[in-house]
Coordinates of C-alpha atoms and ligand atoms in Angstrom, one line a residue:
X1 CA 10.7 -37.1 -37.5
X2 CA 8.4 -39.1 -35.2
X3 CA 7.0 -42.5 -36.2
X4 CA 3.2 -42.6 -36.6
X5 CA 3.0 -44.9 -33.4
X6 CA 4.9 -42.3 -31.4
X7 CA 2.5 -39.6 -32.5
X8 CA -0.5 -41.9 -31.7
X9 CA 0.9 -42.3 -28.2
X10 CA 1.6 -38.8 -27.5
X11 CA -2.0 -37.8 -28.7
X12 CA -3.4 -40.4 -26.3
X13 CA -1.2 -39.0 -23.5
X14 CA -2.4 -35.5 -24.2
X15 CA -6.1 -36.8 -24.2
X16 CA -5.6 -38.7 -20.9
X17 CA -3.9 -35.7 -19.3
X18 CA -6.8 -33.5 -20.4
X19 CA -9.4 -35.8 -19.1
X20 CA -7.7 -36.0 -15.7
X21 CA -7.5 -32.1 -15.5
X22 CA -11.2 -31.9 -16.4
X23 CA -12.1 -34.4 -13.7
X24 CA -10.1 -32.4 -11.2
X25 CA -11.8 -29.2 -12.2
X26 CA -15.3 -30.9 -12.0
X27 CA -14.6 -32.2 -8.6
X28 CA -17.1 -30.5 -6.2
X29 CA -15.2 -28.3 -3.6
X30 CA -16.9 -29.9 -0.6
X31 CA -15.2 -33.2 -1.6
X32 CA -11.8 -31.5 -1.8
X33 CA -12.4 -29.8 1.6
X34 CA -13.5 -33.0 3.4
X35 CA -12.3 -33.0 7.0
X36 CA -11.8 -29.3 7.0
X37 CA -13.9 -27.1 9.3
X38 CA -16.8 -25.4 7.5
X39 CA -16.3 -21.8 6.5
X40 CA -17.6 -19.2 9.1
X41 CA -20.6 -17.3 7.6
X42 CA -19.8 -13.7 6.8
X43 CA -20.8 -11.3 9.5
X44 CA -23.8 -9.2 8.7
X45 CA -25.3 -6.0 10.2
X46 CA -28.6 -4.1 9.8
X47 CA -28.1 -0.8 8.0
X48 CA -30.6 2.0 7.7
X49 CA -30.2 4.5 4.9
X50 CA -32.4 7.2 3.5
X51 CA -31.9 6.9 -0.3
X52 CA -33.3 9.6 -2.4
X53 CA -35.7 10.5 0.3
X54 CA -37.0 7.0 1.0
X55 CA -36.1 5.1 4.2
X56 CA -34.5 1.7 3.4
X57 CA -33.4 -1.1 5.7
X58 CA -30.9 -3.7 4.7
X59 CA -29.0 -6.6 6.3
X60 CA -25.6 -6.5 4.8
X61 CA -22.4 -8.4 4.9
X62 CA -20.3 -5.9 6.7
X63 CA -17.8 -5.9 3.8
X64 CA -20.4 -4.5 1.3
X65 CA -19.4 -1.2 -0.1
X66 CA -21.9 1.5 -0.4
X67 CA -21.8 1.2 -4.2
X68 CA -22.6 -2.5 -4.0
X69 CA -25.5 -1.8 -1.5
X70 CA -27.0 0.7 -3.9
X71 CA -26.6 -1.4 -7.1
X72 CA -26.8 -5.0 -6.0
X73 CA -29.3 -4.6 -3.0
X74 CA -31.4 -1.6 -3.9
X75 CA -31.1 -2.1 -7.6
X76 CA -30.3 1.6 -8.2
X77 CA -28.0 0.9 -11.1
X78 CA -27.7 4.6 -12.2
X79 CA -24.6 4.8 -10.0
X80 CA -21.8 3.1 -12.1
X81 CA -18.9 0.9 -11.1
X82 CA -15.9 1.9 -13.2
X83 CA -12.6 1.0 -11.4
X84 CA -14.0 0.0 -8.0
X85 CA -10.7 1.5 -6.7
X86 CA -11.5 5.2 -6.1
X87 CA -9.8 6.2 -9.3
X88 CA -12.5 7.2 -11.8
X89 CA -15.4 8.9 -10.0
X90 CA -18.1 6.8 -11.9
X91 CA -19.4 5.8 -8.5
X92 CA -19.9 9.3 -7.1
X93 CA -23.0 9.8 -5.0
X94 CA -23.9 12.4 -2.2
X95 CA -23.9 11.4 1.4
X96 CA -25.3 14.0 3.7
X97 CA -25.0 16.5 0.9
X98 CA -21.3 15.8 0.3
X99 CA -19.9 13.8 -2.7
X100 CA -18.1 10.6 -2.1
X101 CA -16.7 7.7 -4.1
X102 CA -19.2 5.0 -3.0
X103 CA -16.8 2.2 -4.0
X104 CA -14.4 3.3 -1.3
X105 CA -16.7 3.3 1.6
X106 CA -18.6 0.5 3.4
X107 CA -22.4 0.7 3.7
X108 CA -22.3 0.0 7.4
X109 CA -20.3 3.2 7.9
X110 CA -23.4 5.2 6.7
X111 CA -26.0 3.8 9.0
X112 CA -28.6 6.5 9.4
X113 CA -27.2 8.7 6.6
X114 CA -29.0 10.4 3.7
X115 CA -27.8 9.2 0.3
X116 CA -28.6 10.9 -2.9
X117 CA -27.9 9.1 -6.2
X118 CA -28.5 10.2 -9.8
X119 CA -32.0 8.7 -9.6
X120 CA -32.8 11.2 -6.8
X121 CA -31.7 14.3 -8.5
X122 CA -34.3 14.6 -11.2
X123 CA -36.7 12.6 -13.3
X124 CA -37.1 12.3 -17.1
X125 CA -40.0 14.7 -16.9
X126 CA -38.3 17.1 -14.5
X127 CA -34.7 17.1 -14.9
X128 CA -32.3 18.6 -12.4
X129 CA -30.8 21.9 -13.8
X130 CA -27.4 20.1 -14.1
X131 CA -28.9 17.2 -16.0
X132 CA -30.7 19.6 -18.3
X133 CA -27.5 21.5 -18.9
X134 CA -25.6 18.2 -19.6
X135 CA -28.2 17.4 -22.3
X136 CA -28.1 20.9 -23.7
X137 CA -24.3 21.1 -23.9
X138 CA -23.8 17.5 -25.0
X139 CA -21.8 16.7 -21.9
X140 CA -21.6 13.0 -22.6
X141 CA -21.0 10.4 -25.2
X142 CA -21.3 6.8 -24.0
X143 CA -22.8 8.1 -20.8
X144 CA -21.1 5.6 -18.5
X145 CA -19.3 8.3 -16.4
X146 CA -22.3 10.7 -16.6
X147 CA -24.2 9.9 -13.4
X148 CA -21.0 10.4 -11.4
X149 CA -20.1 13.5 -13.3
X150 CA -23.5 15.1 -12.6
X151 CA -23.5 14.2 -8.9
X152 CA -19.9 15.6 -8.7
X153 CA -20.9 18.7 -10.7
X154 CA -23.8 19.5 -8.4
X155 CA -21.6 19.0 -5.2
X156 CA -18.8 21.1 -6.8
X157 CA -21.0 24.2 -7.3
X158 CA -22.3 23.7 -3.8
X159 CA -18.7 23.6 -2.5
X160 CA -17.9 26.8 -4.4
X161 CA -21.1 28.5 -3.0
X162 CA -20.1 27.5 0.5
X163 CA -16.6 29.0 0.1
X164 CA -14.6 25.8 0.3
X165 CA -11.1 26.5 -1.2
X166 CA -9.3 24.4 -3.7
X167 CA -5.6 24.0 -4.8
X168 CA -5.9 26.4 -7.8
X169 CA -6.9 29.4 -5.7
X170 CA -4.1 32.0 -5.3
X171 CA -5.7 33.2 -2.1
X172 CA -7.2 30.4 0.1
X173 CA -9.0 32.9 2.2
X174 CA -10.8 34.6 -0.7
X175 CA -14.3 33.3 -1.8
X176 CA -13.8 30.9 -4.6
X177 CA -15.4 31.7 -8.0
X178 CA -16.9 29.2 -10.4
X179 CA -14.2 29.9 -13.0
X180 CA -13.4 27.2 -15.7
X181 CA -10.1 26.4 -14.0
X182 CA -11.7 26.1 -10.6
X183 CA -14.4 23.8 -11.9
X184 CA -11.9 21.6 -13.8
X185 CA -9.7 21.3 -10.8
X186 CA -12.6 20.2 -8.6
X187 CA -13.9 17.7 -11.2
X188 CA -10.5 16.2 -11.8
X189 CA -11.5 13.0 -10.0
X190 CA -14.2 12.2 -12.4
X191 CA -12.7 10.6 -15.4
X192 CA -14.4 10.6 -18.9
X193 CA -13.0 8.1 -21.3
X194 CA -14.9 9.8 -24.1
X195 CA -13.3 13.1 -23.3
X196 CA -16.5 15.2 -22.9
X197 CA -14.6 17.5 -20.5
X198 CA -15.1 20.7 -22.4
X199 CA -18.9 20.2 -22.7
X200 CA -19.2 19.2 -19.1
X201 CA -17.3 22.5 -18.1
X202 CA -19.9 24.4 -20.4
X203 CA -22.8 22.7 -18.7
X204 CA -21.5 23.6 -15.3
X205 CA -20.7 27.2 -16.2
X206 CA -24.4 27.6 -17.3
X207 CA -25.7 26.3 -14.0
X208 CA -23.2 28.3 -12.1
X209 CA -24.2 31.4 -13.9
X210 CA -27.9 30.7 -13.3
Ligands
FES1 FE1 -15.4 4.2 -7.6 FE2 -14.1 4.2 -9.9 S1 -15.8 3.0 -9.3 S2 -14.0 5.6 -8.2
FES2 FE1 -18.2 8.1 -22.0 FE2 -17.7 9.8 -20.2 S1 -19.3 10.0 -21.6 S2 -16.9 7.9 -20.4

């Protein structure tokens, strides 16, 4: 067993080591980088978007995703960031009428485009029919995926109306129908951690029927 003096020494050693680490962490970065060339500022570009019918002009770091441009620069936080890797669909918006994962595309690639977010679909007093159907059929629980689900659902019914085929059609040349299987297949990129899928399908069926 260690003598009390040894214990005292090791405790002091630990404290000294901790203080040294803290000093290192607290050292300002410029001091560490002395003598190095200053970092090049990130390249920026002007970007013009029409968001929910309103013309917006931004100057953005060219690496800014459309999702971050909407949320962080235009403060349209209805569009959600789930995975930020194109895997959950929470960030779905419509660009030129087509749905897109806004986390997977750069804002500068959409210069001049029309973007519709959940804020542009309806208002609390005048809901879009798909928003009203989600409320009626309880198509959400926590609601985090819901803006993306609704944007996707609106786009899916439009795709079906326009005759765009999907993997579950037996005959790719036939006009697609808004069947439960068809809608589930087309909505498969929108993940709901609360598992509201059946109710979302019911909401879509109602709007499709209407
Ligand atoms: Fe874009 Fe998940 S946040 S797909
Ligand atoms: Fe919670 Fe879909 S309602 S994740």
